[in-house]
Coordinates of C-alpha atoms and ligand atoms in Angstrom, one line a residue:
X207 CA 176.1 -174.3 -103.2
X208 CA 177.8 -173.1 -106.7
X209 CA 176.4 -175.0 -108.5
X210 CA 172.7 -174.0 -107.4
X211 CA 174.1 -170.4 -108.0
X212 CA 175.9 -171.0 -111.2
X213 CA 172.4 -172.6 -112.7
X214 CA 170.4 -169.4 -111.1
X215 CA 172.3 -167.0 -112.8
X216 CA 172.2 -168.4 -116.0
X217 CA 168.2 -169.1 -115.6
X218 CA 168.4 -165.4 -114.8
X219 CA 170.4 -164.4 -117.7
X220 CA 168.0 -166.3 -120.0
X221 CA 164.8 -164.5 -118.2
X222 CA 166.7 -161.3 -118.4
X223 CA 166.6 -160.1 -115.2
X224 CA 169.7 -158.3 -114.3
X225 CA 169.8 -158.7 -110.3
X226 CA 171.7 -162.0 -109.8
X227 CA 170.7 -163.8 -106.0
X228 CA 174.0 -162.3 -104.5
X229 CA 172.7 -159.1 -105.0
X230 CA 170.5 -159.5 -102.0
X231 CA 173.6 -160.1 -99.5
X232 CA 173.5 -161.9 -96.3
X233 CA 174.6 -165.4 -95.9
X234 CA 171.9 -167.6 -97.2
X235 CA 170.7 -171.3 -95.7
X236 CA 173.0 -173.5 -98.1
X237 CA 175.8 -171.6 -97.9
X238 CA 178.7 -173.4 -95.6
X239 CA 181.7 -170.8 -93.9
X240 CA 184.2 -172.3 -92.6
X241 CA 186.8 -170.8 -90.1
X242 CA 190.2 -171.5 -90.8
X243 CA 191.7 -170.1 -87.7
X244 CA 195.8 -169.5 -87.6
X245 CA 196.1 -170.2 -91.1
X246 CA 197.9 -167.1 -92.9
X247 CA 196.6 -165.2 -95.5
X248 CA 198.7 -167.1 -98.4
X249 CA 198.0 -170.3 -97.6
X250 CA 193.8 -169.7 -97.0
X251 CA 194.1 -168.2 -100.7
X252 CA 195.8 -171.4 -101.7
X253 CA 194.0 -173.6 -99.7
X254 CA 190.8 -171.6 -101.7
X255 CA 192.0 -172.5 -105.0
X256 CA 192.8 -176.2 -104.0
X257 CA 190.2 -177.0 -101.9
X258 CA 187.9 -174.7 -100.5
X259 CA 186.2 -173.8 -103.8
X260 CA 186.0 -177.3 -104.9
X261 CA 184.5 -178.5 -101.9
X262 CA 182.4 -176.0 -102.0
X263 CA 182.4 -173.9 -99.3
X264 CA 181.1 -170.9 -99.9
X265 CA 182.6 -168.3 -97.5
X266 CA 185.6 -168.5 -95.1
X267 CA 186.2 -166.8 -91.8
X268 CA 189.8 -165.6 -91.3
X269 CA 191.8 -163.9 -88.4
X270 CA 191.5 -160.3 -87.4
X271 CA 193.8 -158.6 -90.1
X272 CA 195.0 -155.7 -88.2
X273 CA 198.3 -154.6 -86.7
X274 CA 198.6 -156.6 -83.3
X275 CA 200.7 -156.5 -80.0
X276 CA 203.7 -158.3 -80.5
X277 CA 203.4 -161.8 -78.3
X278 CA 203.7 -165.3 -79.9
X279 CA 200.2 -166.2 -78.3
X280 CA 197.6 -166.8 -80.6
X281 CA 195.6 -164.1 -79.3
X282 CA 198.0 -161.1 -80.0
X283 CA 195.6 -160.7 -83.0
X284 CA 192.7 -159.8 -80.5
X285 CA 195.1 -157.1 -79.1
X286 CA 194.8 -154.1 -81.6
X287 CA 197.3 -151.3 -81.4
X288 CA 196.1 -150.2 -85.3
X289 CA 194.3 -150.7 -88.2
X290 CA 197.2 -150.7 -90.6
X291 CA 196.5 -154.4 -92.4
X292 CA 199.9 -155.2 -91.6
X293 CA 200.4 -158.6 -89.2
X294 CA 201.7 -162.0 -88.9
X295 CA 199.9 -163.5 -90.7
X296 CA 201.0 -161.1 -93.7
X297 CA 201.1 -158.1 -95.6
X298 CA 197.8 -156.4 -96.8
X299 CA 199.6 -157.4 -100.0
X300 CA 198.9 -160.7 -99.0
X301 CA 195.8 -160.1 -97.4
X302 CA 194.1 -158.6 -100.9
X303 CA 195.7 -161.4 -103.0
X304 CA 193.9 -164.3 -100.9
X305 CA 190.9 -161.9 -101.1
X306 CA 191.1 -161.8 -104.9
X307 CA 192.3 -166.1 -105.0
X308 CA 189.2 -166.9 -102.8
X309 CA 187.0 -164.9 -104.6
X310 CA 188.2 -166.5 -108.1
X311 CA 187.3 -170.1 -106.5
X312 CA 184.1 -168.8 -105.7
X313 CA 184.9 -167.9 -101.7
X314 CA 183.8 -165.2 -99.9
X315 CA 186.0 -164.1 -97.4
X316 CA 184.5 -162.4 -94.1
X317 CA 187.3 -160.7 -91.7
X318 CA 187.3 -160.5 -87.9
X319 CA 186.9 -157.5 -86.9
X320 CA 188.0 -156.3 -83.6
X321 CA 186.0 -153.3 -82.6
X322 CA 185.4 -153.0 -79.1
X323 CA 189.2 -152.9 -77.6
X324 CA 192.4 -152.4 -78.5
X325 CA 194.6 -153.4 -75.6
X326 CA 195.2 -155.1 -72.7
X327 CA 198.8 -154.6 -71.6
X328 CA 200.1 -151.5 -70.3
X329 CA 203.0 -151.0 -72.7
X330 CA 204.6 -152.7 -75.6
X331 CA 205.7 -152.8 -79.8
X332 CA 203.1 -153.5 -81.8
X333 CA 203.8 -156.3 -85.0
X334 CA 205.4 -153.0 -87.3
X335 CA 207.5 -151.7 -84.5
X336 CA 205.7 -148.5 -83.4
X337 CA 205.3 -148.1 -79.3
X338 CA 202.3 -148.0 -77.6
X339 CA 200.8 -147.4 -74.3
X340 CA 197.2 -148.6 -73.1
X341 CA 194.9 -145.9 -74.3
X342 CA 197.4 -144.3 -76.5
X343 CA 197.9 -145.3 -79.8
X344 CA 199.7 -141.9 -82.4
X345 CA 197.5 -140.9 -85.1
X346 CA 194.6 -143.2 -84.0
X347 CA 193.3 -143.0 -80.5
X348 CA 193.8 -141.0 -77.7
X349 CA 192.8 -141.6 -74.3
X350 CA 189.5 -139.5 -74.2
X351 CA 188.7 -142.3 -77.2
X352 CA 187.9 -145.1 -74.5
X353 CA 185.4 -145.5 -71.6
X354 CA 186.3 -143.3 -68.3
X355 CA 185.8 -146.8 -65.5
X356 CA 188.4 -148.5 -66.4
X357 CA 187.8 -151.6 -65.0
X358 CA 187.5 -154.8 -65.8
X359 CA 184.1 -156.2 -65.8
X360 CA 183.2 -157.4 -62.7
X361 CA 178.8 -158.1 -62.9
X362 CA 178.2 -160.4 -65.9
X363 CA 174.7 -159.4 -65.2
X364 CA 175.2 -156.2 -65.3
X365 CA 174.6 -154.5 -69.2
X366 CA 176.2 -151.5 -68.4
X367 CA 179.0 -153.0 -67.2
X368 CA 179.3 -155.8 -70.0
X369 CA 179.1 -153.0 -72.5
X370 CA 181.3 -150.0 -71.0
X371 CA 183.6 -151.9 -68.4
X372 CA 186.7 -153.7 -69.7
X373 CA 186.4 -157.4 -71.0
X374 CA 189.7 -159.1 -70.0
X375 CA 191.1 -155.5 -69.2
X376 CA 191.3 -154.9 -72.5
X377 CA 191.2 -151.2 -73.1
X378 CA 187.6 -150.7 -74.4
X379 CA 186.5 -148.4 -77.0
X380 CA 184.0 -145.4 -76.4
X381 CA 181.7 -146.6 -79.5
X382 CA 179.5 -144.0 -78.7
X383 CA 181.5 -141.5 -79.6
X384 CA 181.5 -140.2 -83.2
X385 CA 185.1 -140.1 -83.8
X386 CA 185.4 -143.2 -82.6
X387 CA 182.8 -145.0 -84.9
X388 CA 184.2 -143.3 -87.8
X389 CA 187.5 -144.5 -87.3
X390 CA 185.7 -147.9 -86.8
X391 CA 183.8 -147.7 -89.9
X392 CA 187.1 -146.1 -91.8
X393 CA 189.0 -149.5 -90.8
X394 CA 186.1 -151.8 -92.2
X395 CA 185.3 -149.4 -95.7
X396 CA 188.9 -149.8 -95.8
X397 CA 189.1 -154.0 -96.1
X398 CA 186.0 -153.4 -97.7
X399 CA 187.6 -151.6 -100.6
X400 CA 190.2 -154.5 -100.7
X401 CA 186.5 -156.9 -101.7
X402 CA 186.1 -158.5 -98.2
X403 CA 182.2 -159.6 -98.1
X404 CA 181.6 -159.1 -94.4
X405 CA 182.7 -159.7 -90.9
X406 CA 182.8 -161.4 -87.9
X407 CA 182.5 -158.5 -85.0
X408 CA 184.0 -159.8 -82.3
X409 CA 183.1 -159.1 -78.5
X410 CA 180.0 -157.4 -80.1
X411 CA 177.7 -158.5 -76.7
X412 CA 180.1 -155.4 -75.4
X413 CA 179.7 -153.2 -77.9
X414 CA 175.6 -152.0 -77.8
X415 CA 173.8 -152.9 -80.7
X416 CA 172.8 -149.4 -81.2
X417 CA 176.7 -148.4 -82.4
X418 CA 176.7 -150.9 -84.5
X419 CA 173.6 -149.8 -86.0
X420 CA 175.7 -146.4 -86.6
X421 CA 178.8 -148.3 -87.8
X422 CA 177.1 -150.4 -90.2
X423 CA 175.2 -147.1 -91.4
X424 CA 178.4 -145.8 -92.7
X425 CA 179.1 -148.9 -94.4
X426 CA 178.3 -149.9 -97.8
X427 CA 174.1 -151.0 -97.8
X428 CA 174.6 -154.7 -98.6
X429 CA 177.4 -155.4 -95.9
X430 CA 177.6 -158.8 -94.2
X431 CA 177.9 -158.5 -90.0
X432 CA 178.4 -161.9 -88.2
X433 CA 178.0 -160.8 -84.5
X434 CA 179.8 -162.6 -81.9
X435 CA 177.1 -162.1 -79.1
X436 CA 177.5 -165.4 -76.4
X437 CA 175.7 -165.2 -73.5
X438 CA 171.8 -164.5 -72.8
X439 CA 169.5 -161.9 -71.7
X440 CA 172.5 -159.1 -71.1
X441 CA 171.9 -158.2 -73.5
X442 CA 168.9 -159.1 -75.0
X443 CA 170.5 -160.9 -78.4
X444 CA 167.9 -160.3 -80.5
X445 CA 168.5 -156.5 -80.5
X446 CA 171.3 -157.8 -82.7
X447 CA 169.2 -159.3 -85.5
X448 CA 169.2 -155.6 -86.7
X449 CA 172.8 -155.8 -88.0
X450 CA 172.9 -159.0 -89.0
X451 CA 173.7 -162.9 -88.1
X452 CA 174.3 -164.0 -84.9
X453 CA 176.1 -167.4 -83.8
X454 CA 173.8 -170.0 -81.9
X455 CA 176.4 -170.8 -78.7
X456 CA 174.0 -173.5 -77.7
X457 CA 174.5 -175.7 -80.7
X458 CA 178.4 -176.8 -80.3
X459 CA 176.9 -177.9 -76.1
X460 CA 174.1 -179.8 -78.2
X461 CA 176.3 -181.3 -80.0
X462 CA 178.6 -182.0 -77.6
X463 CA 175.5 -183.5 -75.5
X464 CA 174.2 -186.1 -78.3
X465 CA 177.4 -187.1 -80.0
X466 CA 179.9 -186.9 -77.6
X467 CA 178.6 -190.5 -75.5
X468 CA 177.1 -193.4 -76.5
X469 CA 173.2 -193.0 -76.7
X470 CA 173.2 -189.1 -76.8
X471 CA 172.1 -188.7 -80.2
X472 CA 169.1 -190.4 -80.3
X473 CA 167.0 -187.5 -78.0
X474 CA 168.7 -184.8 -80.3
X475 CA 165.3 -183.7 -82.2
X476 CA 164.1 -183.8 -78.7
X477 CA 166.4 -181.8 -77.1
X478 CA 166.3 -179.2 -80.0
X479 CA 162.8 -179.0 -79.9
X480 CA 163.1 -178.4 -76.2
X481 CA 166.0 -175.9 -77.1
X482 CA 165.4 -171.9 -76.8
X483 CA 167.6 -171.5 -80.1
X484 CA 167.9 -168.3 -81.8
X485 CA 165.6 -167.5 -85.1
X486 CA 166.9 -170.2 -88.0
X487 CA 167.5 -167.7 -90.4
X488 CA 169.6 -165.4 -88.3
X489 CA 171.6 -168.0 -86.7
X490 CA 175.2 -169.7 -88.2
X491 CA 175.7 -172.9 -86.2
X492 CA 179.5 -174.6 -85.2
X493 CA 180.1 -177.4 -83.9
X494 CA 183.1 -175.4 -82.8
X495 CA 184.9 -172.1 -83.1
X496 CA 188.3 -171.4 -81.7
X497 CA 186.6 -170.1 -78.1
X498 CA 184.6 -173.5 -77.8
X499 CA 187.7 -175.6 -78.6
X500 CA 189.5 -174.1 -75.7
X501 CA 186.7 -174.0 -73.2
X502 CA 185.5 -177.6 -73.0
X503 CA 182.4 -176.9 -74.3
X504 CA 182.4 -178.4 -77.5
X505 CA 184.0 -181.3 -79.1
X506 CA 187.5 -181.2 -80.6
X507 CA 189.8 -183.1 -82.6
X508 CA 190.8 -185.0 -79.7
X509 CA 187.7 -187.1 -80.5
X510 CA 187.8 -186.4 -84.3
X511 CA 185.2 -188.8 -85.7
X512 CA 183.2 -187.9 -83.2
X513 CA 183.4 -184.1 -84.7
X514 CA 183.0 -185.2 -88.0
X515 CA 180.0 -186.8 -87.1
X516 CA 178.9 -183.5 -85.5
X517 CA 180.0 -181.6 -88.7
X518 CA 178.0 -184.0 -90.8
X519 CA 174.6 -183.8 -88.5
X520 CA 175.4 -179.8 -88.7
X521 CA 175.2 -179.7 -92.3
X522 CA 171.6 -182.1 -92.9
X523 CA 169.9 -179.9 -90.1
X524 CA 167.6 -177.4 -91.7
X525 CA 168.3 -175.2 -88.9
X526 CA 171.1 -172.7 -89.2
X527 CA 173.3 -171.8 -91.4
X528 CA 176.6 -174.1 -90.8
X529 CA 180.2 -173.3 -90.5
X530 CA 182.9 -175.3 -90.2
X531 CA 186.2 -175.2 -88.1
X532 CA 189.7 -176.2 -88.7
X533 CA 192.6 -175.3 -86.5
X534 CA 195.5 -176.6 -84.9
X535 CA 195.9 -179.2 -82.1
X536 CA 197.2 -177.7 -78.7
X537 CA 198.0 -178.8 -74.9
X538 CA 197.8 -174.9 -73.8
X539 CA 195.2 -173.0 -74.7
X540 CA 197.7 -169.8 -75.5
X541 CA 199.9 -171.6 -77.5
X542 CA 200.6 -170.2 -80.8
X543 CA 201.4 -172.5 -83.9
X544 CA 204.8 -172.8 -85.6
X545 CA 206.2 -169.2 -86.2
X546 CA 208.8 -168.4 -88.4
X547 CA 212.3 -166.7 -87.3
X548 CA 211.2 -163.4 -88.5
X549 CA 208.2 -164.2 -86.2
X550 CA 205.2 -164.7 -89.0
X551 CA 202.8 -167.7 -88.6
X552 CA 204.6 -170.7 -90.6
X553 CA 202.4 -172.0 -93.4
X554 CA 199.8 -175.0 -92.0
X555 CA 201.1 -178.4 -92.7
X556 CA 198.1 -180.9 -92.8
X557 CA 198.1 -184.8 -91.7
X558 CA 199.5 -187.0 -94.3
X559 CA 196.0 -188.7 -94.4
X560 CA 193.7 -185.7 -94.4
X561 CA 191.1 -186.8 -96.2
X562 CA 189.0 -188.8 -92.5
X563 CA 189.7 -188.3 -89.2
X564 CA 193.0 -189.3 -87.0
X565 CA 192.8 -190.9 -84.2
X566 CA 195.3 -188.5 -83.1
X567 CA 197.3 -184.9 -83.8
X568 CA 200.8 -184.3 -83.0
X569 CA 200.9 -181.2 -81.1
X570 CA 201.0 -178.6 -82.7
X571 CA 199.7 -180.4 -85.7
X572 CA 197.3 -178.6 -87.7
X573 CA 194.1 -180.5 -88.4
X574 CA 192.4 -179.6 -91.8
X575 CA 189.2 -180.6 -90.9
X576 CA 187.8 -178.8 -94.2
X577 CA 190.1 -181.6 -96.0
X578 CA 187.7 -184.8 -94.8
X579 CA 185.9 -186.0 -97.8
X580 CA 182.5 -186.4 -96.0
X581 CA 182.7 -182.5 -95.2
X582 CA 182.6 -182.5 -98.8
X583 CA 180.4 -185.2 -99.6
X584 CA 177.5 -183.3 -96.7
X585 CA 177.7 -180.0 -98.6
X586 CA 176.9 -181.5 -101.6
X587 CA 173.9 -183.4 -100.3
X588 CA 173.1 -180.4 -98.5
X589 CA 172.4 -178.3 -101.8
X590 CA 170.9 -181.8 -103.1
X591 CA 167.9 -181.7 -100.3
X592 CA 167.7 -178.1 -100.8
X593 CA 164.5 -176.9 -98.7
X594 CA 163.1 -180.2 -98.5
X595 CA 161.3 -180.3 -94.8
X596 CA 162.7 -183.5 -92.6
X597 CA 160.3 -186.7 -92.6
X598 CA 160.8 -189.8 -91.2
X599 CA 162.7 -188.6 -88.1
X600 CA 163.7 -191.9 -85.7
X601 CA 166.0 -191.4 -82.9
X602 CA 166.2 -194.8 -81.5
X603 CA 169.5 -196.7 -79.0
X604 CA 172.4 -194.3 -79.9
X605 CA 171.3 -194.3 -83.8
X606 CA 169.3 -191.0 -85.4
X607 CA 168.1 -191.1 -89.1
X608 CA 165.8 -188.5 -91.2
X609 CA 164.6 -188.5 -94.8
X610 CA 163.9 -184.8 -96.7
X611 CA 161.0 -186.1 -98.3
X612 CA 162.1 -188.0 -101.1
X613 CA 165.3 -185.6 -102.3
X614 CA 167.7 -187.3 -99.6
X615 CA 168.1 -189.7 -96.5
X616 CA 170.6 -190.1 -93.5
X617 CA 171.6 -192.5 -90.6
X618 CA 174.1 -191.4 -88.0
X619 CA 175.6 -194.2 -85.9
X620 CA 176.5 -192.5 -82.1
X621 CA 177.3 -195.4 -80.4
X622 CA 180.4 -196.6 -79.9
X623 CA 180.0 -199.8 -81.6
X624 CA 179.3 -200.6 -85.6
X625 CA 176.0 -201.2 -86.3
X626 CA 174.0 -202.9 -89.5
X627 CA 170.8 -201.5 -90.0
X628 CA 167.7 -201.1 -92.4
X629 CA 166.0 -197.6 -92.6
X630 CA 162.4 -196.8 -94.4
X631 CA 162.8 -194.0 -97.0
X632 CA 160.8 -191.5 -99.4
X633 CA 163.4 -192.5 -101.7
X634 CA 163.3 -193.8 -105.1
X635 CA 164.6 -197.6 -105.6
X636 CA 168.2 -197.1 -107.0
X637 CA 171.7 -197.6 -106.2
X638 CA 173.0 -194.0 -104.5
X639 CA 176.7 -193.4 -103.6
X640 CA 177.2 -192.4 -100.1
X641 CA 177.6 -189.4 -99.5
X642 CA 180.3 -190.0 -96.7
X643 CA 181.8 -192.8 -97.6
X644 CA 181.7 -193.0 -101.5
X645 CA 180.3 -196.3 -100.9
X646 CA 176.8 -197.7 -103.3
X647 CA 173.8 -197.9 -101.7
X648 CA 170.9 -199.5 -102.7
X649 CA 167.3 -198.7 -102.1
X650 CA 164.8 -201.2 -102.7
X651 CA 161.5 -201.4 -104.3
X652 CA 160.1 -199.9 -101.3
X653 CA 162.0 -197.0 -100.1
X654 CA 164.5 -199.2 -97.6
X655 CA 167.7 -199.2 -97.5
X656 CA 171.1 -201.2 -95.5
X657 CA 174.0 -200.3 -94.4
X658 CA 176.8 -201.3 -92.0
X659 CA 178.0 -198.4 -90.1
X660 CA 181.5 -197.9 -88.0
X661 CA 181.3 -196.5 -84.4
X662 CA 180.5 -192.6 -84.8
X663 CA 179.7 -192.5 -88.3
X664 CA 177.2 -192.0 -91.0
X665 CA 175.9 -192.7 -94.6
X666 CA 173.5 -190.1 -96.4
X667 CA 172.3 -190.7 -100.1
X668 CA 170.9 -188.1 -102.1
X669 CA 168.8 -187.5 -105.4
X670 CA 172.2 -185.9 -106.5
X671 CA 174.0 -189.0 -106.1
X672 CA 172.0 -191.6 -107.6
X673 CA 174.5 -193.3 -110.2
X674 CA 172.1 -195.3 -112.2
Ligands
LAG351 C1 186.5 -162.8 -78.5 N1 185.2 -162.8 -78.9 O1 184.4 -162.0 -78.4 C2 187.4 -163.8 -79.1 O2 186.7 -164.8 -79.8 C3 188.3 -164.3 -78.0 O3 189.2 -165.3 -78.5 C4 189.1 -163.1 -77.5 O4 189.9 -163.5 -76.4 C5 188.1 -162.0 -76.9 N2 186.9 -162.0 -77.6 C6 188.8 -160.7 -77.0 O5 188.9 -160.2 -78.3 C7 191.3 -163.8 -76.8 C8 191.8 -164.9 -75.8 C9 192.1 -164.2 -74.4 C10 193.0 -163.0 -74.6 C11 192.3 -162.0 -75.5 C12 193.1 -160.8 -75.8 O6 190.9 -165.9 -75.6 O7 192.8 -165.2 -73.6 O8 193.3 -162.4 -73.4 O9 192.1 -162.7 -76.8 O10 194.3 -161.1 -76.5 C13 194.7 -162.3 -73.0 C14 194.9 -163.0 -71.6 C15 194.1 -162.3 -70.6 C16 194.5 -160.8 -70.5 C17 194.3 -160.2 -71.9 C18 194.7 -158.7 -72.0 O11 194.5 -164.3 -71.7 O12 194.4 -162.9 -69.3 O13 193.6 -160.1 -69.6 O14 195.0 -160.9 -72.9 O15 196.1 -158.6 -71.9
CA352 CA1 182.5 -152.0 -75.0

């Protein structure tokens, strides 16, 4: 939404006032993250520059930046050993110039932060050499720093046990504990200081919202927390709201639900009525995250239209605020992508045709979702429709299309076949480009409009895009 912004601050330049809208922090509706997940830190600052900020994304979630156990799995960066900014994905060097690029193509960057644990493996060299031993880590922690049980967690209904027990026997931090926090909150002033906007707190439904009420107290006021918090009434989720966002772990299963067969999508508004989702304005929605993709709960690149499709429903909802996903195609779930001989992530190398979905990846293969041009295309109408309620709602055989009043107007297709069809409109007769295809469109005297659509695709139009 930089444009919206850019025109704000100058209206508020011209009025005089001195706050500018990002004074008041937080993520706001029509703002689209992304999470780039594997990518390192030089090629997400390049990847701003070229891409991100053009596209206009407006914030990007990147990997936990800390010092990590030294496995080739992918998940060595949930493995802390310390909070040096040191790690294979690079150098805090690195990690403060893509800060600095992002920020100059006008992307925030929010950093996981790994905060409840450090590790899970009895011994081992962390990523800069030094030793370690589970609940020993020199000049950080010692072991009176974690939680006396010591075992893993056994009762997933059990809060004290989610919160003070060890998820994945991963060595789990006594939050509680002044010493502790501070060195917490020490670690996150410190990326701070290098102009990070926020974070993603990872494995915060085991850390109790209460310490991260203290944490965030030692923070800078206007800090961003995005609070990884899956899972339902242990513990109650809304004691997060305090601290900040939370994602909505329901929407990539809806998704998954009305896009991923053939007549799915046309009970969506439905089943999201029927939905106990979190509060709109506290919620980011994925179709996927790098958890999801694993799992089988959400839909991956090995049905890529049909994720683009989700992607592009994700951004014209009015609930949520979206991020996107792009990662790396796998057949194990540990697997780690190219690494270099010194053992650093290799830089991402997207498809040759990145700009729509494959029908397949190579192993291996990273996917650059964020390159498809209708990701691009949906932001844009997304800032176009702005807060404009949905009207004309129809969910009928497989197909779903909704107006927003008369600012903007979309038909997904999920069926499995092409379809031709004519939808009533709010919006003014003109040709529109398409926002997905780049295609004209061209509404009539009275508000309808044609199109042919492929299997699993859509066509939106927008005030914003009106070319006459
Ligand atoms: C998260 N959110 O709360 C991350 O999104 C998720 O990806 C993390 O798990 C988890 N919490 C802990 O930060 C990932 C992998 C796990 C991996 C863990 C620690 O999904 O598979 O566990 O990171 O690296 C691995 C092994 C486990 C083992 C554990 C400890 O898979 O079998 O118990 O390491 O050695
Ligand atoms: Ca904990």
């Amino acid at each position: 939404m930089k444009r919206l912004a850019l025109v704000l601050t100058a209206l508020l330049a011209i009025t005089g006032c001195t706050t500018t809208p990002s004074a008041s922090r937080g993520i706001s509706k029509n703002e689209v993250g992304l999470q780039m997940f594997m990518w390192n830190w030089e090629s997400v600052g390049k990847e701003c520059k070229a891409n991100l900020g053009p596209a206009g994304f407006d914030w990007v979630l990147v990997m936990p930046p800390q010092n990590h156990i030294d496995v080739p799995q992918w998940w060595s960066h949930y493995q802390p050993v310390s909070y040096e900014i040191e790690s294979r994905l690079g150098t805090r060097e690195q990690f403060a110039q893509m800060v600095s690029d992002c920020k100059s193509a006008g992307v925030k960057i929010i950093a996981d932060a790994v905060i409840n644990h450090m590790v899970g493996i009895r011994a081992g060299t962390a990523w800069t050499g030094e030793k370690f031993v589970k609940y020993s880590h020199p000049g950080l922690y010692t072991s009176d720093d974690f939680h006396p049980g010591r075992l893993p967690i056994g009762n997933w209904s059990d809060q004290n046990q989610i919160q003070n027990y060890e998820l994945l026997s991963l060595s789990d931090l006594a939050t509680e504990q002044n010493d502790v926090r501070e060195k917490i909150s020490r670690y996150l002033n410190d990326l701070l200081s290098l102009g990070v906007y926020g974070f993603r707190i990872d494995a915060a439904r085991h850390i109790p919202a209460a310490d991260l009420q203290w944490i965030k107290a030692g923070l800078p006021a206007n800090t961003y927390f995005l609070q990884e918090v899956a899972g339902d009434e242990h513990p109650d989720i809304t004691e997060y709201y305090a601290t900040g966002d939370l994602w909505e772990f329901d929407w990539p299963r809806i998704m998954k639900k009305a896009f991923g067969n053939n007549l799915g999508a046309a009970n969506l508004p439905k089943r999201l009525k029927s939905a106990k989702l979190l509060d709109s304005d506290k919620t980011v929605t994925m179709v996927t995250n790098h958890d999801t993709e694993r799992s089988g709960e959400a839909i991956t690149t090995k049905d890529a239209m049909v994720q683009q499709l989700a992607f592009i429903y994700t951004l014209a909802s009015t609930y949520g605020k979206p991020m996107m996903y792009s990662g790396y195609s796998f057949e194990d779930r540990d697997q780690e992508p190219k690494l270099l001989s010194d053992g650093r992530v290799a830089d991402p190398v997207c498809p040759a045709i990145d700009s729509v979905p494959q029908a397949s990846y190579q192993i291996l293969q990273f996917t650059c979702q964020h390159r498809w041009k209708a990701i691009a295309g949906m932001i844009a109408w997304r800032d176009a429709v702005g807060d404009a309620e949905i009207t004309d709602a129809i969910g009928r055989s497989g197909v779903l299309s909704f107006g927003r009043g008369a600012t903007g107007h979309i038909i997904l297709n999920g069926t499995d076949k092409p379809i031709e069809t004519t939808v009533q409109t709010q919006m003014p007769a003109g040709i529109y480009t398409d926002a997905i295809s780049g295609k004209s469109i061209t509404v009539d005297e009275i508000g309808k409009f044609t199109v042919q659509l492929e299997a699993k695709s859509a066509a939106a139009i927008s005030g914003r895009s009106d070319v006459r």
